[in-house]
Short mmCIF file of C-alpha atoms and ligand atoms in Angstrom, two decimals:
data_model
loop_
_atom_site.label_atom_id
_atom_site.label_comp_id
_atom_site.label_asym_id
_atom_site.label_seq_id
_atom_site.Cartn_x
_atom_site.Cartn_y
_atom_site.Cartn_z
CA MET A 1 -6.46 34.14 -1.01
CA LEU A 2 -9.19 32.37 0.60
CA LEU A 3 -9.62 31.61 4.40
CA ILE A 4 -11.92 28.82 5.69
CA ARG A 5 -12.55 29.92 9.20
CA GLY A 6 -13.93 28.36 12.34
CA GLY A 7 -14.28 24.79 11.18
CA THR A 8 -13.23 21.35 12.40
CA VAL A 9 -10.74 19.84 10.05
CA VAL A 10 -11.11 16.14 9.68
CA LYS A 11 -7.99 14.10 8.72
CA ALA A 12 -7.39 10.38 8.55
CA GLU A 13 -5.30 10.76 11.78
CA GLY A 14 -7.93 12.60 13.65
CA SER A 15 -9.69 15.92 13.92
CA LEU A 16 -8.73 19.54 15.12
CA ARG A 17 -10.24 22.89 15.13
CA ALA A 18 -8.31 24.82 12.52
CA ASP A 19 -8.63 27.40 9.81
CA VAL A 20 -7.36 26.47 6.19
CA LEU A 21 -5.83 29.12 4.18
CA VAL A 22 -5.83 28.76 0.34
CA ASP A 23 -3.47 30.51 -1.89
CA GLY A 24 -4.29 29.85 -5.62
CA GLU A 25 -4.70 26.25 -6.28
CA ARG A 26 -3.12 25.01 -3.19
CA ILE A 27 -3.60 24.89 0.66
CA ALA A 28 -1.22 27.34 2.20
CA ALA A 29 -1.54 26.69 5.89
CA VAL A 30 -3.70 24.64 8.19
CA GLY A 31 -3.90 25.89 11.81
CA PRO A 32 -5.91 27.78 14.57
CA ARG A 33 -6.67 31.52 14.13
CA LEU A 34 -4.99 32.19 10.87
CA THR A 35 -5.20 35.63 9.56
CA ALA A 36 -4.96 36.74 5.91
CA PRO A 37 -5.85 40.52 5.41
CA GLY A 38 -7.90 41.05 2.34
CA ALA A 39 -8.58 37.24 1.73
CA ARG A 40 -12.18 36.01 1.03
CA THR A 41 -13.51 34.31 4.15
CA LEU A 42 -15.78 31.20 4.20
CA ASP A 43 -17.45 30.68 7.59
CA ALA A 44 -17.16 27.02 8.74
CA THR A 45 -18.52 27.47 12.18
CA ASN A 46 -20.30 24.33 13.32
CA ARG A 47 -19.14 22.69 10.16
CA LEU A 48 -16.51 20.05 9.27
CA VAL A 49 -13.88 20.73 6.60
CA LEU A 50 -13.20 17.49 4.74
CA PRO A 51 -10.75 16.81 1.97
CA GLY A 52 -12.35 16.65 -1.37
CA ALA A 53 -13.46 13.05 -1.83
CA ILE A 54 -12.17 10.61 -4.45
CA ASP A 55 -14.37 8.11 -6.15
CA PRO A 56 -11.97 5.62 -7.57
CA HIS A 57 -14.61 3.55 -9.38
CA VAL A 58 -17.18 5.15 -11.69
CA HIS A 59 -18.49 4.42 -15.34
CA MET A 60 -19.65 7.55 -17.05
CA ALA A 61 -21.28 6.91 -20.51
CA LEU A 62 -20.41 3.11 -20.18
CA PRO A 63 -21.36 1.26 -23.38
CA ALA A 64 -23.27 -1.78 -21.97
CA GLY A 65 -24.06 -3.72 -25.06
CA GLU A 66 -27.28 -3.79 -27.38
CA GLY A 67 -26.78 0.02 -27.96
CA LEU A 68 -27.26 0.85 -24.21
CA VAL A 69 -25.06 3.51 -22.53
CA SER A 70 -24.95 4.29 -18.91
CA SER A 71 -27.02 7.53 -18.46
CA ASP A 72 -24.49 9.86 -16.84
CA ASP A 73 -21.75 11.33 -19.03
CA PHE A 74 -18.67 13.11 -17.82
CA VAL A 75 -20.47 16.38 -17.42
CA SER A 76 -23.66 15.29 -15.78
CA GLY A 77 -21.73 12.63 -13.45
CA SER A 78 -19.07 14.96 -12.62
CA ARG A 79 -21.77 17.74 -11.63
CA ALA A 80 -23.42 15.06 -9.34
CA ALA A 81 -19.92 14.10 -7.79
CA LEU A 82 -19.20 17.71 -6.87
CA ALA A 83 -22.68 18.28 -5.33
CA GLY A 84 -21.98 15.34 -3.09
CA GLY A 85 -18.43 16.26 -2.03
CA THR A 86 -16.32 14.26 -4.52
CA THR A 87 -13.73 16.38 -6.41
CA THR A 88 -11.74 13.49 -8.20
CA LEU A 89 -13.16 10.77 -10.21
CA ILE A 90 -11.53 7.65 -11.69
CA ASP A 91 -13.24 6.17 -14.67
CA PHE A 92 -12.03 3.40 -16.97
CA ALA A 93 -10.89 3.21 -20.44
CA THR A 94 -12.23 0.00 -22.01
CA PRO A 95 -11.21 -1.13 -25.64
CA ALA A 96 -14.12 -1.98 -27.95
CA PRO A 97 -13.54 -5.42 -29.62
CA GLY A 98 -10.45 -5.36 -31.83
CA GLU A 99 -9.36 -1.87 -30.40
CA SER A 100 -5.94 -1.38 -28.77
CA LEU A 101 -5.52 -0.19 -25.13
CA ARG A 102 -3.84 2.87 -26.27
CA SER A 103 -6.50 3.90 -28.72
CA ALA A 104 -9.23 3.28 -25.98
CA VAL A 105 -7.30 5.53 -23.52
CA GLU A 106 -6.99 8.31 -25.94
CA ALA A 107 -10.59 8.35 -26.86
CA ARG A 108 -11.54 8.03 -23.23
CA MET A 109 -9.33 10.90 -22.27
CA ALA A 110 -10.95 13.24 -24.81
CA ALA A 111 -14.51 12.33 -23.44
CA ALA A 112 -13.27 12.85 -19.87
CA ALA A 113 -11.83 16.26 -20.56
CA ARG A 114 -15.41 17.67 -20.34
CA SER A 115 -15.54 16.72 -16.51
CA LEU A 116 -16.17 19.49 -14.09
CA CYS A 117 -14.07 17.72 -11.41
CA ASP A 118 -10.53 16.32 -11.61
CA TRP A 119 -10.22 12.88 -13.02
CA SER A 120 -8.18 9.98 -14.09
CA LEU A 121 -8.76 6.55 -15.74
CA HIS A 122 -7.96 3.01 -15.08
CA PRO A 123 -7.09 1.32 -18.56
CA SER A 124 -9.11 -1.91 -18.84
CA VAL A 125 -7.15 -4.92 -20.24
CA THR A 126 -9.74 -7.08 -22.05
CA SER A 127 -7.31 -9.33 -24.17
CA TRP A 128 -3.69 -9.68 -24.53
CA ARG A 129 -2.55 -8.86 -27.92
CA ASP A 130 0.84 -8.27 -29.42
CA ASP A 131 0.76 -4.55 -28.69
CA THR A 132 -0.63 -4.80 -25.03
CA ALA A 133 2.71 -5.01 -23.18
CA GLY A 134 3.86 -1.70 -25.14
CA ASP A 135 0.54 -0.15 -24.42
CA VAL A 136 0.80 -0.96 -20.59
CA ALA A 137 4.24 0.76 -20.60
CA TRP A 138 2.73 3.67 -22.60
CA CYS A 139 -0.12 4.07 -19.89
CA MET A 140 2.48 3.86 -17.19
CA GLU A 141 4.58 6.78 -18.76
CA ARG A 142 1.29 9.01 -18.88
CA GLY A 143 0.47 8.48 -15.25
CA LEU A 144 -2.10 5.76 -15.56
CA PRO A 145 -0.49 3.17 -13.22
CA SER A 146 -3.69 0.91 -12.49
CA PHE A 147 -5.23 -1.58 -14.86
CA LYS A 148 -8.70 -3.18 -14.58
CA VAL A 149 -9.47 -6.70 -15.37
CA TYR A 150 -12.96 -8.43 -15.34
CA LEU A 151 -12.94 -12.15 -14.33
CA ALA A 152 -16.58 -12.21 -15.64
CA TYR A 153 -18.25 -11.05 -18.89
CA GLN A 154 -16.20 -13.10 -21.22
CA GLU A 155 -19.27 -13.42 -23.43
CA ARG A 156 -19.09 -9.60 -23.96
CA GLY A 157 -15.69 -9.55 -24.84
CA LEU A 158 -14.58 -7.91 -21.60
CA GLY A 159 -13.37 -10.86 -19.43
CA LEU A 160 -9.97 -11.94 -19.27
CA ARG A 161 -8.83 -15.58 -19.26
CA ASP A 162 -6.44 -16.51 -16.44
CA ARG A 163 -3.59 -17.02 -18.94
CA ASP A 164 -3.85 -13.47 -20.01
CA LEU A 165 -4.46 -12.26 -16.57
CA LEU A 166 -1.03 -13.72 -15.54
CA ARG A 167 0.57 -11.95 -18.52
CA LEU A 168 -0.82 -8.60 -17.31
CA MET A 169 0.15 -9.41 -13.64
CA SER A 170 3.72 -10.07 -14.80
CA ALA A 171 3.93 -6.82 -16.78
CA ALA A 172 2.43 -5.13 -13.57
CA ALA A 173 4.87 -6.55 -11.04
CA ALA A 174 7.69 -5.47 -13.48
CA SER A 175 6.58 -1.87 -13.70
CA GLY A 176 4.99 -1.30 -10.34
CA ALA A 177 1.44 -1.16 -11.62
CA LEU A 178 -1.74 -2.11 -9.75
CA VAL A 179 -4.17 -4.63 -10.95
CA LEU A 180 -7.88 -3.98 -10.21
CA ALA A 181 -10.07 -7.11 -10.39
CA HIS A 182 -13.87 -7.50 -10.90
CA CYS A 183 -14.03 -10.92 -9.16
CA GLU A 184 -16.65 -13.11 -10.33
CA ASN A 185 -16.14 -16.45 -11.91
CA GLY A 186 -17.47 -15.83 -15.41
CA ASP A 187 -17.91 -19.37 -16.47
CA ALA A 188 -19.96 -20.09 -13.37
CA VAL A 189 -22.12 -17.14 -14.06
CA SER A 190 -22.70 -18.08 -17.52
CA PHE A 191 -23.50 -21.66 -16.57
CA LEU A 192 -25.97 -20.63 -13.87
CA THR A 193 -27.54 -18.03 -16.08
CA GLN A 194 -28.19 -20.35 -18.97
CA ARG A 195 -29.62 -23.02 -16.52
CA LEU A 196 -32.03 -20.46 -14.80
CA LEU A 197 -33.09 -19.13 -18.25
CA ALA A 198 -33.76 -22.61 -19.38
CA GLN A 199 -35.88 -23.41 -16.26
CA GLY A 200 -38.08 -20.33 -17.06
CA LYS A 201 -36.57 -18.36 -14.24
CA ARG A 202 -36.15 -15.26 -16.40
CA SER A 203 -37.19 -12.19 -14.36
CA ALA A 204 -34.94 -9.82 -12.40
CA ARG A 205 -35.58 -11.61 -9.21
CA PHE A 206 -33.43 -14.52 -10.47
CA HIS A 207 -30.42 -12.24 -11.25
CA PRO A 208 -28.79 -12.82 -7.71
CA LEU A 209 -29.12 -16.69 -8.21
CA SER A 210 -26.97 -16.36 -11.31
CA ARG A 211 -24.00 -14.87 -9.15
CA PRO A 212 -24.23 -16.39 -5.82
CA PRO A 213 -21.54 -15.61 -3.05
CA GLU A 214 -19.22 -18.61 -3.98
CA VAL A 215 -18.89 -17.14 -7.48
CA GLU A 216 -17.24 -14.12 -5.92
CA ALA A 217 -15.37 -15.99 -3.36
CA GLU A 218 -13.73 -18.25 -5.85
CA ALA A 219 -12.66 -15.47 -8.10
CA VAL A 220 -11.19 -13.29 -5.14
CA GLU A 221 -9.14 -16.45 -3.95
CA ARG A 222 -7.80 -17.08 -7.50
CA ALA A 223 -7.07 -13.53 -8.05
CA LEU A 224 -5.06 -13.16 -4.95
CA ILE A 225 -3.05 -16.40 -5.65
CA LEU A 226 -2.32 -15.46 -9.09
CA ALA A 227 -1.20 -11.98 -7.90
CA GLU A 228 1.07 -13.37 -5.34
CA ASP A 229 2.54 -15.88 -7.87
CA ARG A 230 3.40 -12.95 -10.12
CA GLY A 231 4.39 -10.63 -7.20
CA CYS A 232 1.95 -7.84 -8.25
CA SER A 233 -0.28 -5.59 -6.19
CA LEU A 234 -4.07 -6.36 -6.38
CA TYR A 235 -7.10 -4.26 -5.68
CA VAL A 236 -10.49 -6.06 -5.48
CA VAL A 237 -13.48 -3.84 -6.67
CA HIS A 238 -16.84 -4.04 -5.06
CA VAL A 239 -16.43 -6.62 -2.43
CA SER A 240 -19.96 -7.95 -1.58
CA THR A 241 -19.69 -10.89 0.64
CA ALA A 242 -18.58 -11.96 4.07
CA GLU A 243 -16.42 -14.89 2.34
CA ALA A 244 -14.54 -12.42 0.06
CA ALA A 245 -13.87 -9.94 2.98
CA GLU A 246 -12.46 -12.87 5.19
CA THR A 247 -10.25 -13.85 2.21
CA ILE A 248 -8.76 -10.44 1.83
CA ARG A 249 -8.47 -10.13 5.61
CA ARG A 250 -6.20 -13.18 5.60
CA ALA A 251 -4.28 -12.25 2.63
CA ARG A 252 -3.43 -8.83 4.32
CA LEU A 253 -2.48 -10.46 7.53
CA SER A 254 -0.05 -12.56 5.64
CA GLY A 255 1.49 -9.28 4.41
CA ARG A 256 0.23 -9.41 0.82
CA ALA A 257 -0.15 -6.21 -1.29
CA ALA A 258 -3.86 -6.69 -1.36
CA PHE A 259 -6.32 -3.74 -1.41
CA ALA A 260 -10.05 -3.82 -1.50
CA GLU A 261 -13.19 -1.63 -1.58
CA ALA A 262 -16.94 -1.90 -0.89
CA CYS A 263 -19.84 0.01 -2.34
CA PRO A 264 -22.66 1.84 -0.50
CA HIS A 265 -25.37 -0.47 -2.19
CA HIS A 266 -23.71 -3.66 -0.74
CA LEU A 267 -23.40 -2.00 2.61
CA LEU A 268 -26.91 -0.77 2.91
CA LEU A 269 -29.31 -2.95 0.86
CA ASP A 270 -29.90 -6.67 0.63
CA ASP A 271 -31.36 -9.21 -1.72
CA SER A 272 -34.97 -8.52 -0.57
CA CYS A 273 -34.87 -5.80 -3.24
CA TYR A 274 -35.19 -8.44 -5.80
CA GLU A 275 -38.54 -9.29 -4.44
CA ARG A 276 -39.92 -5.86 -5.34
CA GLU A 277 -42.04 -4.97 -8.33
CA ASP A 278 -39.15 -2.67 -9.36
CA ALA A 279 -36.44 -5.44 -9.03
CA ALA A 280 -34.88 -4.59 -12.35
CA ASP A 281 -33.68 -1.26 -10.89
CA PHE A 282 -31.43 -3.25 -8.47
CA VAL A 283 -29.73 -5.30 -10.94
CA MET A 284 -26.01 -4.98 -10.50
CA SER A 285 -22.88 -7.19 -10.35
CA PRO A 286 -22.19 -8.56 -7.90
CA PRO A 287 -25.79 -8.47 -6.63
CA LEU A 288 -27.18 -7.52 -3.50
CA ARG A 289 -26.66 -10.16 -0.87
CA SER A 290 -28.56 -11.65 2.00
CA PRO A 291 -28.88 -9.70 5.20
CA SER A 292 -25.88 -11.57 6.83
CA HIS A 293 -23.37 -10.05 4.56
CA PRO A 294 -23.51 -6.22 5.01
CA PRO A 295 -22.58 -6.40 8.74
CA GLU A 296 -19.44 -8.28 7.82
CA LEU A 297 -18.58 -5.63 5.19
CA TRP A 298 -18.99 -2.89 7.70
CA ARG A 299 -16.74 -4.79 10.20
CA ALA A 300 -14.10 -5.03 7.35
CA LEU A 301 -14.23 -1.38 6.68
CA ALA A 302 -13.86 -0.62 10.51
CA ASP A 303 -10.98 -3.02 11.08
CA GLY A 304 -8.99 -1.89 8.03
CA THR A 305 -9.51 -5.07 5.79
CA LEU A 306 -11.33 -2.87 3.17
CA ASP A 307 -9.45 0.40 2.11
CA ALA A 308 -12.06 2.30 0.25
CA VAL A 309 -15.72 2.99 -0.43
CA SER A 310 -16.27 3.67 -4.00
CA THR A 311 -19.68 3.77 -5.86
CA ASP A 312 -19.20 1.68 -9.10
CA HIS A 313 -21.54 4.62 -10.23
CA CYS A 314 -23.26 3.19 -13.47
CA PRO A 315 -26.90 4.45 -13.80
CA PHE A 316 -29.37 3.53 -16.49
CA MET A 317 -32.71 4.91 -17.31
CA ARG A 318 -35.74 2.73 -16.41
CA LYS A 319 -36.83 2.43 -20.05
CA ASP A 320 -33.37 0.78 -20.77
CA ARG A 321 -33.63 -1.38 -17.75
CA ARG A 322 -37.15 -2.56 -18.43
CA ARG A 323 -36.79 -3.44 -22.04
CA SER A 324 -35.60 -6.86 -21.14
CA LEU A 325 -37.89 -8.00 -18.18
CA ASP A 326 -38.20 -11.42 -19.54
CA ASP A 327 -34.38 -12.23 -19.59
CA PHE A 328 -32.44 -10.90 -16.54
CA SER A 329 -29.07 -11.41 -18.29
CA ARG A 330 -29.95 -8.67 -20.65
CA ILE A 331 -30.73 -5.97 -18.10
CA PRO A 332 -27.94 -3.49 -18.00
CA ASN A 333 -26.00 -3.85 -14.74
CA GLY A 334 -25.09 -1.01 -12.41
CA VAL A 335 -26.77 1.57 -10.23
CA ALA A 336 -26.07 5.33 -9.45
CA GLY A 337 -24.22 6.44 -6.38
CA VAL A 338 -21.68 9.09 -7.02
CA GLU A 339 -23.77 11.97 -5.69
CA HIS A 340 -24.77 10.20 -2.40
CA ARG A 341 -21.69 8.32 -1.31
CA LEU A 342 -20.64 10.80 1.48
CA ALA A 343 -23.96 11.29 2.90
CA LEU A 344 -24.78 7.55 3.06
CA LEU A 345 -21.34 6.76 4.72
CA TRP A 346 -21.82 9.64 6.84
CA THR A 347 -25.28 8.67 8.09
CA PHE A 348 -24.99 4.92 8.23
CA GLY A 349 -21.38 4.77 9.05
CA VAL A 350 -20.14 7.62 11.38
CA LEU A 351 -23.59 8.67 12.72
CA ALA A 352 -24.58 5.03 13.34
CA GLY A 353 -21.31 4.55 15.24
CA ARG A 354 -19.84 1.95 12.87
CA ILE A 355 -16.81 3.96 12.08
CA PRO A 356 -15.32 7.21 13.36
CA GLU A 357 -15.12 10.31 11.28
CA SER A 358 -11.36 9.95 10.76
CA ARG A 359 -12.04 6.57 9.16
CA PHE A 360 -14.75 8.07 6.94
CA VAL A 361 -12.26 10.50 5.53
CA GLN A 362 -9.62 7.65 5.04
CA LEU A 363 -12.24 5.57 3.23
CA VAL A 364 -13.54 8.26 0.77
CA ALA A 365 -10.47 10.27 0.20
CA THR A 366 -7.08 9.59 2.07
CA GLY A 367 -7.00 5.83 1.38
CA PRO A 368 -7.84 6.15 -2.36
CA ALA A 369 -5.47 8.81 -2.82
CA ARG A 370 -2.71 6.70 -1.36
CA ILE A 371 -3.61 3.53 -3.28
CA PHE A 372 -4.22 5.16 -6.61
CA GLY A 373 -1.13 7.40 -6.52
CA LEU A 374 -3.01 10.77 -6.14
CA ALA A 375 -1.23 11.72 -2.89
CA PRO A 376 0.03 13.94 -1.64
CA ALA A 377 -1.62 16.47 -3.91
CA LYS A 378 -5.15 15.00 -3.30
CA GLY A 379 -7.03 13.38 -0.40
CA ALA A 380 -5.66 15.07 2.66
CA ILE A 381 -5.87 18.68 4.11
CA GLU A 382 -2.11 19.56 4.40
CA ALA A 383 -0.03 22.68 3.36
CA GLY A 384 1.04 22.27 -0.26
CA ALA A 385 -1.75 19.93 -1.22
CA ASP A 386 -4.51 20.82 -3.92
CA ALA A 387 -7.12 23.01 -2.19
CA ASP A 388 -9.98 20.30 -2.89
CA LEU A 389 -12.03 20.95 0.04
CA VAL A 390 -15.61 20.47 1.37
CA ILE A 391 -17.44 22.28 4.01
CA TRP A 392 -19.55 19.68 5.32
CA ASP A 393 -22.73 20.27 7.39
CA PRO A 394 -22.85 17.24 9.52
CA GLY A 395 -26.41 17.62 10.79
CA ARG A 396 -28.31 18.67 7.83
CA GLU A 397 -31.10 16.27 7.29
CA TRP A 398 -32.48 15.37 3.81
CA GLU A 399 -34.15 12.80 1.75
CA ILE A 400 -32.63 11.07 -1.34
CA ARG A 401 -35.11 11.40 -4.23
CA ALA A 402 -34.66 10.73 -7.84
CA ALA A 403 -36.88 13.75 -8.72
CA THR A 404 -34.14 16.07 -7.08
CA GLN A 405 -30.87 14.36 -7.58
CA LYS A 406 -28.16 15.65 -9.96
CA GLN A 407 -27.40 12.28 -11.25
CA ARG A 408 -28.89 11.79 -14.60
CA CYS A 409 -31.30 8.76 -13.87
CA ASP A 410 -34.90 8.54 -13.21
CA SER A 411 -34.60 6.22 -10.30
CA THR A 412 -32.23 5.64 -7.28
CA VAL A 413 -32.00 2.60 -5.10
CA TYR A 414 -31.97 4.89 -2.15
CA GLU A 415 -35.34 6.47 -2.97
CA GLY A 416 -36.93 8.05 0.13
CA LEU A 417 -34.05 7.33 2.39
CA ARG A 418 -33.39 10.10 5.05
CA VAL A 419 -29.79 10.85 5.42
CA LYS A 420 -27.72 13.47 7.41
CA GLY A 421 -24.86 15.31 6.17
CA ARG A 422 -24.41 17.62 3.14
CA ALA A 423 -21.84 19.23 1.16
CA GLU A 424 -22.52 23.01 1.55
CA THR A 425 -19.42 24.43 -0.09
CA VAL A 426 -16.99 22.53 -2.40
CA LEU A 427 -13.66 23.88 -3.61
CA LEU A 428 -11.69 22.42 -6.53
CA ARG A 429 -8.09 23.55 -6.59
CA GLY A 430 -9.12 26.71 -4.67
CA ARG A 431 -12.20 27.56 -6.74
CA VAL A 432 -15.67 27.47 -5.22
CA VAL A 433 -17.54 24.97 -7.53
CA VAL A 434 -20.55 24.33 -5.01
CA GLU A 435 -22.01 27.01 -2.94
CA GLY A 436 -25.01 26.41 -0.68
CA GLY A 437 -25.44 23.04 -2.28
CA GLU A 438 -25.65 24.48 -5.95
CA ILE A 439 -23.18 23.91 -8.60
CA ARG A 440 -20.92 26.84 -9.65
CA GLY A 441 -18.31 24.97 -11.70
CA ARG A 442 -18.22 24.88 -15.45
CA GLU A 443 -17.82 22.08 -18.03
CA GLU A 444 -14.13 21.25 -18.49
CA SER A 445 -13.20 22.97 -15.12
CA GLY A 446 -11.73 19.48 -14.19
CA ARG A 447 -8.10 18.46 -14.93
CA PHE A 448 -6.41 15.24 -15.83
CA VAL A 449 -4.30 14.08 -12.75
CA ALA A 450 -1.36 12.05 -13.59
CA ARG A 451 -0.70 9.28 -11.02
CA ARG A 452 2.00 7.31 -9.42
CA GLY A 453 2.13 3.57 -8.81
CA PRO A 454 0.58 1.98 -5.67
CA PRO A 455 2.18 1.48 -2.26
CA ARG A 456 4.04 -1.98 -2.20
CA ALA A 457 2.18 -3.38 0.82
CA ALA A 458 -1.21 -2.85 2.36
CA PRO A 459 -1.39 -1.41 5.91
CA ALA A 460 -1.97 -3.91 8.64
CA ALA A 461 -5.58 -4.41 9.81
CA ARG A 462 -6.57 -2.29 12.59
CA PRO A 463 -8.53 -3.02 15.84
CA GLU A 464 -12.17 -2.60 15.19
CA GLY A 465 -13.57 0.99 14.89
CA ARG A 466 -10.12 2.76 15.04
O1 URP B 1 -23.09 -3.92 -12.06
C1 URP B 1 -22.06 -3.05 -12.38
N1 URP B 1 -20.98 -3.34 -11.49
N2 URP B 1 -21.96 -2.33 -13.35
C2 URP B 1 -21.00 -1.61 -13.72
C3 URP B 1 -20.01 -2.37 -14.61
C4 URP B 1 -19.17 -3.21 -14.01
O2 URP B 1 -19.44 -4.42 -13.91
O3 URP B 1 -18.31 -2.86 -13.20
ZN1 ZN B 2 -17.44 -1.10 -12.12
#
């Protein structure tokens, strides 16, 4: 038995002064002045107790073409996740050209088994073959009820044409699965990219011009229309623009099962980063936007239009980013974030007065648990749930630096940023895996978590800030 004593437990419904009693892998009780003779005690005085956070969008060891692979694997990336207070990751299983979905899932499950934190996968449907419908059913039976599609990257064999998207959405509607969509119009991106390159506009500073806001807005609108037509639930990943957020707001107000997330980089940075000498380090898709967009994303997080903050964690080493400086379209896309998500959202969300602490917990834990079928085991501090817990020091001030991060990457887009809030102690199913900010967990201490299908409707938007 283990007793976390004297802290403030933060739930999506509000906070309370309470102790948390852990028995084995589960939470046994939550309440004031609990006693447990002989139990190990962790003092949480002046600390918050948070549910272990869930990052539903990460890419560990992602093959990115031309022999490049994202630089965190499941071991290093899950260590970084735990250090930041995240205890469950959902990565992706993406078939190589010609590979079946089932084969991709089996291979990825073997790789993910090395994770230190708990994990699941979203199978990515990149084409519709004779065996895809059967493989979708096979995934559902194994507790993988969410499928990723890319509306961009057709030239890399990842992007799905609308005809095949409709096939997947029909199968998802019939089986109660969720479709996650990377919403950018791939043909528009390809057209704009070729034109920029032909005009000699080849450096990283032109990357955002190849994927302007309307490219995202069109794809979000289309994905919502097609999902409604097929009657399937949709989750829009990495919403980056005011226009896309507004489209999702309207869809939800009309009662559609539409869910969506934002990422810290789109909330905190803007396209002035592409003017910097190290612009290549900021290449991600969708790109960073002009300064008018982040305030609208914060508003959408506060009013319930957006359900989650994920990271789209996908780091690359500088040498890999910089080998294509004369062709922005060959710079590998993605940035690191899994380690810093909670501290960033705490500092610039809660402490800046943009969201209350209950909403913080909803966005990083309780919301993703519900949408991705991890609840009630994950995402909330309740008796019977997995004892995935974070003792959070809300006032601890520190600086994000590539030199000291646990993410395996030699840069961070947040270099030098001062943040507050740190995961002091982290428990994964009752075991202390981070102590005093240092990792105690071992490789393979994470477990695959079988998931259920998504809720049938999105919750209504809420008044600002509540
Ligand atoms: O730039 C990004 N988002 N990289 C990760 C791969 C993807 O597109 O999701
Ligand atoms: Zn992604």
